[in-house]
């Protein structure tokens, strides 16, 4: 057995030992109640948590494939490895176990915050890393959802598109929206594969949504910055809105998502009605308190 093969074999044994120590409920997976022939997680469960195919993970355990740094980072998270175990895992794979770079929390640029307040006829969102929703205007809240009622840690455009039934039902061609979101995250993963925020988001969506899990495993990448969305709003009816993503020149990690309607069009009238209707409801609620 060559040195590389021996190391891959040891890596496979190490992975098996670590997954044997975990149970589904300890990593956020539902326990199906099916009898388990071996203790711990099944191979397909580890693959699911790491967002890789079961076949790929099986070949890693069998020592038939080398592992990339990106896959190692995902497996370290999935198997809840501590710092020493993580270092050992990377050592077996012949990789440097660089510590994940901590990324500072994001704050909306003041100029964009002012711009949001001044946009009264268009929906506008400020998106941060991984499409976290950092800020919004009243039109966006009326059109999509009341973002203020969503915990900040869950205020993410991709998460809402996949896991919030009301938001998901807004889009006429939801599959295109979902695929675009996954492709965008894939682009981010190439730059920051070990970022804990990204790993947590991908892990949650992979466990809870079969479409996300399948599309993430396909490794498709693309980045669209404009187009037209057809929406079916429960109050305003059908809207055709042009959308565009603008990236900040001074902070590329912040983007402005604009959705606009042709002035005088039925969609423009529907947006105006929706905004007025939401403001009237908000005023009535305050008056009753």
PDB file of C-alpha atoms in Angstrom:
ATOM      1  CA  UNK A   1       0.000   0.000   0.000  1.00  0.00           C
ATOM      2  CA  UNK A   2       1.462   3.380  -1.036  1.00  0.00           C
ATOM      3  CA  UNK A   3       1.758   6.268   1.389  1.00  0.00           C
ATOM      4  CA  UNK A   4      -1.119   8.174  -0.209  1.00  0.00           C
ATOM      5  CA  UNK A   5      -3.343   5.106  -0.198  1.00  0.00           C
ATOM      6  CA  UNK A   6      -2.481   4.390   3.442  1.00  0.00           C
ATOM      7  CA  UNK A   7      -3.352   7.936   4.448  1.00  0.00           C
ATOM      8  CA  UNK A   8      -6.654   7.778   2.568  1.00  0.00           C
ATOM      9  CA  UNK A   9      -7.436   4.478   4.268  1.00  0.00           C
ATOM     10  CA  UNK A  10      -6.688   5.993   7.674  1.00  0.00           C
ATOM     11  CA  UNK A  11      -8.805   9.013   6.802  1.00  0.00           C
ATOM     12  CA  UNK A  12     -11.695   6.693   5.965  1.00  0.00           C
ATOM     13  CA  UNK A  13     -11.320   4.859   9.282  1.00  0.00           C
ATOM     14  CA  UNK A  14     -11.220   8.190  11.097  1.00  0.00           C
ATOM     15  CA  UNK A  15     -14.444   9.353   9.413  1.00  0.00           C
ATOM     16  CA  UNK A  16     -16.187   6.084  10.296  1.00  0.00           C
ATOM     17  CA  UNK A  17     -15.111   6.372  13.926  1.00  0.00           C
ATOM     18  CA  UNK A  18     -16.354   9.945  14.199  1.00  0.00           C
ATOM     19  CA  UNK A  19     -19.776   9.290  12.656  1.00  0.00           C
ATOM     20  CA  UNK A  20     -20.231   6.301  14.957  1.00  0.00           C
ATOM     21  CA  UNK A  21     -20.113   8.729  17.889  1.00  0.00           C
ATOM     22  CA  UNK A  22     -23.035  10.853  16.683  1.00  0.00           C
ATOM     23  CA  UNK A  23     -26.797  10.369  16.745  1.00  0.00           C
ATOM     24  CA  UNK A  24     -29.294  12.052  14.392  1.00  0.00           C
ATOM     25  CA  UNK A  25     -30.894  14.266  17.034  1.00  0.00           C
ATOM     26  CA  UNK A  26     -27.498  15.613  18.137  1.00  0.00           C
ATOM     27  CA  UNK A  27     -26.845  17.055  14.668  1.00  0.00           C
ATOM     28  CA  UNK A  28     -30.364  18.276  13.922  1.00  0.00           C
ATOM     29  CA  UNK A  29     -31.566  15.332  11.831  1.00  0.00           C
ATOM     30  CA  UNK A  30     -34.918  13.622  12.396  1.00  0.00           C
ATOM     31  CA  UNK A  31     -34.751  10.084  13.729  1.00  0.00           C
ATOM     32  CA  UNK A  32     -36.755   7.941  11.313  1.00  0.00           C
ATOM     33  CA  UNK A  33     -37.057   5.099  13.794  1.00  0.00           C
ATOM     34  CA  UNK A  34     -35.577   2.635  11.316  1.00  0.00           C
ATOM     35  CA  UNK A  35     -33.338   0.068  13.020  1.00  0.00           C
ATOM     36  CA  UNK A  36     -29.628   0.809  12.698  1.00  0.00           C
ATOM     37  CA  UNK A  37     -27.191  -1.978  11.907  1.00  0.00           C
ATOM     38  CA  UNK A  38     -24.283   0.119  13.152  1.00  0.00           C
ATOM     39  CA  UNK A  39     -24.083   2.791  15.856  1.00  0.00           C
ATOM     40  CA  UNK A  40     -24.082   6.461  14.997  1.00  0.00           C
ATOM     41  CA  UNK A  41     -24.915   8.230  11.752  1.00  0.00           C
ATOM     42  CA  UNK A  42     -25.361   6.465   8.440  1.00  0.00           C
ATOM     43  CA  UNK A  43     -23.165   7.399   5.494  1.00  0.00           C
ATOM     44  CA  UNK A  44     -26.044   9.073   3.682  1.00  0.00           C
ATOM     45  CA  UNK A  45     -26.733  11.231   6.758  1.00  0.00           C
ATOM     46  CA  UNK A  46     -23.143  12.465   6.910  1.00  0.00           C
ATOM     47  CA  UNK A  47     -23.248  13.155   3.168  1.00  0.00           C
ATOM     48  CA  UNK A  48     -26.493  15.085   3.621  1.00  0.00           C
ATOM     49  CA  UNK A  49     -25.033  17.224   6.405  1.00  0.00           C
ATOM     50  CA  UNK A  50     -21.899  17.929   4.352  1.00  0.00           C
ATOM     51  CA  UNK A  51     -23.916  18.625   1.160  1.00  0.00           C
ATOM     52  CA  UNK A  52     -22.090  16.008  -0.904  1.00  0.00           C
ATOM     53  CA  UNK A  53     -23.382  12.876  -2.597  1.00  0.00           C
ATOM     54  CA  UNK A  54     -23.576   9.617  -0.680  1.00  0.00           C
ATOM     55  CA  UNK A  55     -21.502   7.905  -3.379  1.00  0.00           C
ATOM     56  CA  UNK A  56     -18.754  10.511  -3.036  1.00  0.00           C
ATOM     57  CA  UNK A  57     -18.685  10.203   0.750  1.00  0.00           C
ATOM     58  CA  UNK A  58     -18.661   6.387   0.545  1.00  0.00           C
ATOM     59  CA  UNK A  59     -15.626   6.476  -1.731  1.00  0.00           C
ATOM     60  CA  UNK A  60     -13.871   8.784   0.739  1.00  0.00           C
ATOM     61  CA  UNK A  61     -14.512   6.330   3.575  1.00  0.00           C
ATOM     62  CA  UNK A  62     -13.267   3.471   1.418  1.00  0.00           C
ATOM     63  CA  UNK A  63     -10.039   5.342   0.706  1.00  0.00           C
ATOM     64  CA  UNK A  64     -10.700   5.516  -3.022  1.00  0.00           C
ATOM     65  CA  UNK A  65     -10.673   9.297  -3.397  1.00  0.00           C
ATOM     66  CA  UNK A  66      -8.597  12.229  -2.148  1.00  0.00           C
ATOM     67  CA  UNK A  67     -10.544  14.954  -0.364  1.00  0.00           C
ATOM     68  CA  UNK A  68     -10.456  18.643  -1.261  1.00  0.00           C
ATOM     69  CA  UNK A  69     -10.078  21.371   1.355  1.00  0.00           C
ATOM     70  CA  UNK A  70     -13.694  22.422   0.738  1.00  0.00           C
ATOM     71  CA  UNK A  71     -15.011  18.900   1.413  1.00  0.00           C
ATOM     72  CA  UNK A  72     -12.803  18.535   4.488  1.00  0.00           C
ATOM     73  CA  UNK A  73     -14.226  21.767   5.918  1.00  0.00           C
ATOM     74  CA  UNK A  74     -17.779  20.540   5.318  1.00  0.00           C
ATOM     75  CA  UNK A  75     -17.057  17.150   6.910  1.00  0.00           C
ATOM     76  CA  UNK A  76     -15.397  18.752   9.932  1.00  0.00           C
ATOM     77  CA  UNK A  77     -18.557  20.773  10.512  1.00  0.00           C
ATOM     78  CA  UNK A  78     -20.902  17.861   9.837  1.00  0.00           C
ATOM     79  CA  UNK A  79     -19.064  15.550  12.246  1.00  0.00           C
ATOM     80  CA  UNK A  80     -18.667  18.232  14.948  1.00  0.00           C
ATOM     81  CA  UNK A  81     -14.882  17.824  15.043  1.00  0.00           C
ATOM     82  CA  UNK A  82     -12.943  19.741  17.658  1.00  0.00           C
ATOM     83  CA  UNK A  83      -9.769  21.666  16.773  1.00  0.00           C
ATOM     84  CA  UNK A  84      -7.401  18.727  17.325  1.00  0.00           C
ATOM     85  CA  UNK A  85      -9.589  16.333  15.338  1.00  0.00           C
ATOM     86  CA  UNK A  86      -9.895  18.855  12.542  1.00  0.00           C
ATOM     87  CA  UNK A  87      -6.107  19.289  12.396  1.00  0.00           C
ATOM     88  CA  UNK A  88      -5.677  15.513  12.247  1.00  0.00           C
ATOM     89  CA  UNK A  89      -8.269  15.203   9.474  1.00  0.00           C
ATOM     90  CA  UNK A  90      -6.452  17.765   7.335  1.00  0.00           C
ATOM     91  CA  UNK A  91      -3.120  16.130   8.081  1.00  0.00           C
ATOM     92  CA  UNK A  92      -4.362  12.754   6.809  1.00  0.00           C
ATOM     93  CA  UNK A  93      -5.539  14.451   3.620  1.00  0.00           C
ATOM     94  CA  UNK A  94      -2.245  16.285   3.154  1.00  0.00           C
ATOM     95  CA  UNK A  95      -3.867  19.713   3.567  1.00  0.00           C
ATOM     96  CA  UNK A  96      -3.135  22.665   5.799  1.00  0.00           C
ATOM     97  CA  UNK A  97      -5.781  23.080   8.478  1.00  0.00           C
ATOM     98  CA  UNK A  98      -5.968  26.824   8.212  1.00  0.00           C
ATOM     99  CA  UNK A  99      -8.277  28.345  10.754  1.00  0.00           C
ATOM    100  CA  UNK A 100     -11.485  29.687   9.197  1.00  0.00           C
ATOM    101  CA  UNK A 101     -11.239  33.420   8.822  1.00  0.00           C
ATOM    102  CA  UNK A 102     -13.672  35.213  11.085  1.00  0.00           C
ATOM    103  CA  UNK A 103     -15.709  37.727   9.137  1.00  0.00           C
ATOM    104  CA  UNK A 104     -17.012  40.813  10.844  1.00  0.00           C
ATOM    105  CA  UNK A 105     -20.742  41.468  11.122  1.00  0.00           C
ATOM    106  CA  UNK A 106     -22.214  43.707   8.457  1.00  0.00           C
ATOM    107  CA  UNK A 107     -23.889  47.071   8.842  1.00  0.00           C
ATOM    108  CA  UNK A 108     -25.875  48.836   6.161  1.00  0.00           C
ATOM    109  CA  UNK A 109     -24.096  51.737   4.536  1.00  0.00           C
ATOM    110  CA  UNK A 110     -25.703  55.029   5.720  1.00  0.00           C
ATOM    111  CA  UNK A 111     -26.132  56.254   2.143  1.00  0.00           C
ATOM    112  CA  UNK A 112     -28.073  53.122   1.231  1.00  0.00           C
ATOM    113  CA  UNK A 113     -30.189  53.421   4.370  1.00  0.00           C
ATOM    114  CA  UNK A 114     -31.170  56.922   3.243  1.00  0.00           C
ATOM    115  CA  UNK A 115     -31.845  55.665  -0.265  1.00  0.00           C
ATOM    116  CA  UNK A 116     -34.228  53.006   1.053  1.00  0.00           C
ATOM    117  CA  UNK A 117     -36.269  55.633   2.861  1.00  0.00           C
ATOM    118  CA  UNK A 118     -36.489  57.740  -0.299  1.00  0.00           C
ATOM    119  CA  UNK A 119     -37.644  54.879  -2.544  1.00  0.00           C
ATOM    120  CA  UNK A 120     -41.406  55.016  -2.093  1.00  0.00           C
ATOM    121  CA  UNK A 121     -42.633  53.387  -5.323  1.00  0.00           C
ATOM    122  CA  UNK A 122     -40.149  50.511  -5.707  1.00  0.00           C
ATOM    123  CA  UNK A 123     -39.291  47.486  -3.597  1.00  0.00           C
ATOM    124  CA  UNK A 124     -35.722  47.651  -2.287  1.00  0.00           C
ATOM    125  CA  UNK A 125     -33.632  45.305  -0.146  1.00  0.00           C
ATOM    126  CA  UNK A 126     -30.019  45.570   0.968  1.00  0.00           C
ATOM    127  CA  UNK A 127     -28.454  42.111   0.823  1.00  0.00           C
ATOM    128  CA  UNK A 128     -25.265  41.134   2.591  1.00  0.00           C
ATOM    129  CA  UNK A 129     -23.132  38.016   2.427  1.00  0.00           C
ATOM    130  CA  UNK A 130     -25.001  34.854   1.453  1.00  0.00           C
ATOM    131  CA  UNK A 131     -28.051  37.061   0.698  1.00  0.00           C
ATOM    132  CA  UNK A 132     -28.650  37.968   4.340  1.00  0.00           C
ATOM    133  CA  UNK A 133     -31.290  40.737   4.427  1.00  0.00           C
ATOM    134  CA  UNK A 134     -29.671  43.728   6.105  1.00  0.00           C
ATOM    135  CA  UNK A 135     -32.323  46.374   5.444  1.00  0.00           C
ATOM    136  CA  UNK A 136     -35.513  47.000   3.465  1.00  0.00           C
ATOM    137  CA  UNK A 137     -38.020  49.698   2.628  1.00  0.00           C
ATOM    138  CA  UNK A 138     -41.748  49.734   3.311  1.00  0.00           C
ATOM    139  CA  UNK A 139     -42.613  48.651  -0.246  1.00  0.00           C
ATOM    140  CA  UNK A 140     -40.465  45.509   0.091  1.00  0.00           C
ATOM    141  CA  UNK A 141     -42.114  44.678   3.412  1.00  0.00           C
ATOM    142  CA  UNK A 142     -45.562  45.101   1.852  1.00  0.00           C
ATOM    143  CA  UNK A 143     -44.642  43.061  -1.212  1.00  0.00           C
ATOM    144  CA  UNK A 144     -42.663  40.172   0.290  1.00  0.00           C
ATOM    145  CA  UNK A 145     -43.116  39.902   4.074  1.00  0.00           C
ATOM    146  CA  UNK A 146     -42.763  41.887   7.290  1.00  0.00           C
ATOM    147  CA  UNK A 147     -39.041  41.315   7.767  1.00  0.00           C
ATOM    148  CA  UNK A 148     -39.103  42.959  11.195  1.00  0.00           C
ATOM    149  CA  UNK A 149     -41.026  39.969  12.557  1.00  0.00           C
ATOM    150  CA  UNK A 150     -38.306  37.527  11.458  1.00  0.00           C
ATOM    151  CA  UNK A 151     -35.399  36.913  13.877  1.00  0.00           C
ATOM    152  CA  UNK A 152     -32.244  38.570  12.537  1.00  0.00           C
ATOM    153  CA  UNK A 153     -30.373  35.239  12.374  1.00  0.00           C
ATOM    154  CA  UNK A 154     -33.073  33.851  10.040  1.00  0.00           C
ATOM    155  CA  UNK A 155     -33.469  36.972   7.916  1.00  0.00           C
ATOM    156  CA  UNK A 156     -31.968  35.536   4.747  1.00  0.00           C
ATOM    157  CA  UNK A 157     -33.384  35.778   1.216  1.00  0.00           C
ATOM    158  CA  UNK A 158     -32.450  32.203   0.253  1.00  0.00           C
ATOM    159  CA  UNK A 159     -33.835  30.785   3.475  1.00  0.00           C
ATOM    160  CA  UNK A 160     -37.140  32.603   3.014  1.00  0.00           C
ATOM    161  CA  UNK A 161     -37.410  31.549  -0.634  1.00  0.00           C
ATOM    162  CA  UNK A 162     -37.044  27.875   0.302  1.00  0.00           C
ATOM    163  CA  UNK A 163     -38.567  27.559   3.773  1.00  0.00           C
ATOM    164  CA  UNK A 164     -41.297  30.216   4.022  1.00  0.00           C
ATOM    165  CA  UNK A 165     -44.411  28.915   2.203  1.00  0.00           C
ATOM    166  CA  UNK A 166     -45.908  32.406   1.831  1.00  0.00           C
ATOM    167  CA  UNK A 167     -42.752  33.837   0.265  1.00  0.00           C
ATOM    168  CA  UNK A 168     -42.240  30.774  -1.905  1.00  0.00           C
ATOM    169  CA  UNK A 169     -45.795  31.009  -3.281  1.00  0.00           C
ATOM    170  CA  UNK A 170     -45.225  34.615  -4.414  1.00  0.00           C
ATOM    171  CA  UNK A 171     -43.050  33.643  -7.362  1.00  0.00           C
ATOM    172  CA  UNK A 172     -44.614  32.427 -10.605  1.00  0.00           C
ATOM    173  CA  UNK A 173     -41.421  30.602 -11.658  1.00  0.00           C
ATOM    174  CA  UNK A 174     -40.166  29.599  -8.231  1.00  0.00           C
ATOM    175  CA  UNK A 175     -37.794  26.933  -9.590  1.00  0.00           C
ATOM    176  CA  UNK A 176     -35.793  29.558 -11.476  1.00  0.00           C
ATOM    177  CA  UNK A 177     -35.635  31.714  -8.340  1.00  0.00           C
ATOM    178  CA  UNK A 178     -34.528  28.728  -6.245  1.00  0.00           C
ATOM    179  CA  UNK A 179     -31.864  27.635  -8.713  1.00  0.00           C
ATOM    180  CA  UNK A 180     -30.505  31.182  -8.962  1.00  0.00           C
ATOM    181  CA  UNK A 181     -30.245  31.360  -5.170  1.00  0.00           C
ATOM    182  CA  UNK A 182     -28.365  28.063  -4.966  1.00  0.00           C
ATOM    183  CA  UNK A 183     -26.017  29.069  -7.782  1.00  0.00           C
ATOM    184  CA  UNK A 184     -25.272  32.330  -5.998  1.00  0.00           C
ATOM    185  CA  UNK A 185     -24.399  30.517  -2.778  1.00  0.00           C
ATOM    186  CA  UNK A 186     -22.135  28.175  -4.751  1.00  0.00           C
ATOM    187  CA  UNK A 187     -20.199  31.193  -6.000  1.00  0.00           C
ATOM    188  CA  UNK A 188     -19.779  32.388  -2.409  1.00  0.00           C
ATOM    189  CA  UNK A 189     -18.723  28.915  -1.250  1.00  0.00           C
ATOM    190  CA  UNK A 190     -15.816  28.968  -3.692  1.00  0.00           C
ATOM    191  CA  UNK A 191     -14.442  32.059  -1.946  1.00  0.00           C
ATOM    192  CA  UNK A 192     -15.178  31.164   1.689  1.00  0.00           C
ATOM    193  CA  UNK A 193     -15.639  27.366   1.949  1.00  0.00           C
ATOM    194  CA  UNK A 194     -15.002  27.250   5.709  1.00  0.00           C
ATOM    195  CA  UNK A 195     -17.143  30.211   6.732  1.00  0.00           C
ATOM    196  CA  UNK A 196     -19.354  29.056   9.597  1.00  0.00           C
ATOM    197  CA  UNK A 197     -22.292  31.234   8.522  1.00  0.00           C
ATOM    198  CA  UNK A 198     -22.341  29.683   5.049  1.00  0.00           C
ATOM    199  CA  UNK A 199     -21.878  26.152   6.388  1.00  0.00           C
ATOM    200  CA  UNK A 200     -24.746  26.586   8.841  1.00  0.00           C
ATOM    201  CA  UNK A 201     -27.090  27.990   6.180  1.00  0.00           C
ATOM    202  CA  UNK A 202     -26.311  25.288   3.621  1.00  0.00           C
ATOM    203  CA  UNK A 203     -26.632  22.575   6.265  1.00  0.00           C
ATOM    204  CA  UNK A 204     -30.045  23.814   7.425  1.00  0.00           C
ATOM    205  CA  UNK A 205     -31.423  24.129   3.895  1.00  0.00           C
ATOM    206  CA  UNK A 206     -30.012  20.757   2.830  1.00  0.00           C
ATOM    207  CA  UNK A 207     -31.736  19.012   5.724  1.00  0.00           C
ATOM    208  CA  UNK A 208     -35.083  20.778   5.330  1.00  0.00           C
ATOM    209  CA  UNK A 209     -35.555  21.057   1.569  1.00  0.00           C
ATOM    210  CA  UNK A 210     -35.073  18.308  -1.019  1.00  0.00           C
ATOM    211  CA  UNK A 211     -34.878  20.767  -3.944  1.00  0.00           C
ATOM    212  CA  UNK A 212     -32.072  22.703  -2.308  1.00  0.00           C
ATOM    213  CA  UNK A 213     -30.227  19.489  -1.454  1.00  0.00           C
ATOM    214  CA  UNK A 214     -30.460  18.239  -5.051  1.00  0.00           C
ATOM    215  CA  UNK A 215     -29.473  21.532  -6.668  1.00  0.00           C
ATOM    216  CA  UNK A 216     -26.601  22.125  -4.247  1.00  0.00           C
ATOM    217  CA  UNK A 217     -25.202  18.693  -5.056  1.00  0.00           C
ATOM    218  CA  UNK A 218     -25.271  19.523  -8.803  1.00  0.00           C
ATOM    219  CA  UNK A 219     -22.589  22.235  -8.260  1.00  0.00           C
ATOM    220  CA  UNK A 220     -24.149  24.581 -10.839  1.00  0.00           C
ATOM    221  CA  UNK A 221     -22.836  28.139 -10.700  1.00  0.00           C
ATOM    222  CA  UNK A 222     -24.246  31.253 -12.322  1.00  0.00           C
ATOM    223  CA  UNK A 223     -24.897  34.813 -11.318  1.00  0.00           C
ATOM    224  CA  UNK A 224     -27.738  36.788 -12.853  1.00  0.00           C
ATOM    225  CA  UNK A 225     -28.019  40.486 -12.055  1.00  0.00           C
ATOM    226  CA  UNK A 226     -31.344  41.373 -13.640  1.00  0.00           C
ATOM    227  CA  UNK A 227     -34.539  40.176 -15.238  1.00  0.00           C
ATOM    228  CA  UNK A 228     -38.293  40.121 -14.732  1.00  0.00           C
ATOM    229  CA  UNK A 229     -40.174  38.421 -11.914  1.00  0.00           C
ATOM    230  CA  UNK A 230     -43.840  37.463 -12.118  1.00  0.00           C
ATOM    231  CA  UNK A 231     -45.438  37.536  -8.680  1.00  0.00           C
ATOM    232  CA  UNK A 232     -48.833  36.421  -7.397  1.00  0.00           C
ATOM    233  CA  UNK A 233     -49.609  38.530  -4.331  1.00  0.00           C
ATOM    234  CA  UNK A 234     -52.600  37.541  -2.164  1.00  0.00           C
ATOM    235  CA  UNK A 235     -53.717  41.206  -1.855  1.00  0.00           C
ATOM    236  CA  UNK A 236     -52.321  43.069  -4.875  1.00  0.00           C
ATOM    237  CA  UNK A 237     -52.833  40.266  -7.389  1.00  0.00           C
ATOM    238  CA  UNK A 238     -50.442  39.577 -10.277  1.00  0.00           C
ATOM    239  CA  UNK A 239     -47.408  41.817 -10.778  1.00  0.00           C
ATOM    240  CA  UNK A 240     -44.671  41.847 -13.415  1.00  0.00           C
ATOM    241  CA  UNK A 241     -41.642  43.545 -11.858  1.00  0.00           C
ATOM    242  CA  UNK A 242     -38.243  44.270 -13.357  1.00  0.00           C
ATOM    243  CA  UNK A 243     -35.463  43.428 -10.938  1.00  0.00           C
ATOM    244  CA  UNK A 244     -31.830  44.434 -10.799  1.00  0.00           C
ATOM    245  CA  UNK A 245     -28.967  43.864  -8.374  1.00  0.00           C
ATOM    246  CA  UNK A 246     -26.526  46.736  -7.844  1.00  0.00           C
ATOM    247  CA  UNK A 247     -23.235  46.112  -6.032  1.00  0.00           C
ATOM    248  CA  UNK A 248     -21.691  48.739  -3.787  1.00  0.00           C
ATOM    249  CA  UNK A 249     -18.439  50.060  -5.267  1.00  0.00           C
ATOM    250  CA  UNK A 250     -16.940  50.585  -1.805  1.00  0.00           C
ATOM    251  CA  UNK A 251     -18.285  47.396  -0.148  1.00  0.00           C
ATOM    252  CA  UNK A 252     -18.750  44.515  -2.625  1.00  0.00           C
ATOM    253  CA  UNK A 253     -20.313  42.416   0.132  1.00  0.00           C
ATOM    254  CA  UNK A 254     -23.418  44.631   0.048  1.00  0.00           C
ATOM    255  CA  UNK A 255     -25.893  44.681  -2.816  1.00  0.00           C
ATOM    256  CA  UNK A 256     -29.134  46.508  -3.512  1.00  0.00           C
ATOM    257  CA  UNK A 257     -31.990  44.399  -4.910  1.00  0.00           C
ATOM    258  CA  UNK A 258     -34.488  46.640  -6.674  1.00  0.00           C
ATOM    259  CA  UNK A 259     -37.885  45.608  -8.058  1.00  0.00           C
ATOM    260  CA  UNK A 260     -39.648  48.226 -10.133  1.00  0.00           C
ATOM    261  CA  UNK A 261     -42.722  48.519 -12.333  1.00  0.00           C
ATOM    262  CA  UNK A 262     -43.301  50.513 -15.501  1.00  0.00           C
ATOM    263  CA  UNK A 263     -44.978  53.819 -14.493  1.00  0.00           C
ATOM    264  CA  UNK A 264     -48.696  53.747 -15.196  1.00  0.00           C
ATOM    265  CA  UNK A 265     -48.751  49.977 -15.716  1.00  0.00           C
ATOM    266  CA  UNK A 266     -51.155  47.669 -13.845  1.00  0.00           C
ATOM    267  CA  UNK A 267     -48.188  46.396 -11.840  1.00  0.00           C
ATOM    268  CA  UNK A 268     -47.240  49.947 -10.835  1.00  0.00           C
ATOM    269  CA  UNK A 269     -50.815  50.603  -9.749  1.00  0.00           C
ATOM    270  CA  UNK A 270     -50.849  47.328  -7.800  1.00  0.00           C
ATOM    271  CA  UNK A 271     -47.641  48.294  -5.978  1.00  0.00           C
ATOM    272  CA  UNK A 272     -49.105  51.685  -5.059  1.00  0.00           C
ATOM    273  CA  UNK A 273     -52.298  50.074  -3.833  1.00  0.00           C
ATOM    274  CA  UNK A 274     -50.370  47.504  -1.804  1.00  0.00           C
ATOM    275  CA  UNK A 275     -48.254  50.168  -0.120  1.00  0.00           C
ATOM    276  CA  UNK A 276     -51.311  52.267   0.756  1.00  0.00           C
ATOM    277  CA  UNK A 277     -53.186  49.228   2.010  1.00  0.00           C
ATOM    278  CA  UNK A 278     -50.279  48.201   4.242  1.00  0.00           C
ATOM    279  CA  UNK A 279     -49.903  51.713   5.657  1.00  0.00           C
ATOM    280  CA  UNK A 280     -53.650  51.854   6.397  1.00  0.00           C
ATOM    281  CA  UNK A 281     -53.501  48.522   8.218  1.00  0.00           C
ATOM    282  CA  UNK A 282     -50.470  49.615  10.209  1.00  0.00           C
ATOM    283  CA  UNK A 283     -52.235  52.839  11.220  1.00  0.00           C
ATOM    284  CA  UNK A 284     -55.358  50.954  12.286  1.00  0.00           C
ATOM    285  CA  UNK A 285     -53.297  48.521  14.369  1.00  0.00           C
ATOM    286  CA  UNK A 286     -51.568  51.405  16.180  1.00  0.00           C
ATOM    287  CA  UNK A 287     -54.899  53.124  16.845  1.00  0.00           C
ATOM    288  CA  UNK A 288     -56.247  49.989  18.539  1.00  0.00           C
ATOM    289  CA  UNK A 289     -53.339  49.675  20.929  1.00  0.00           C
TER     290      UNK A 289
END
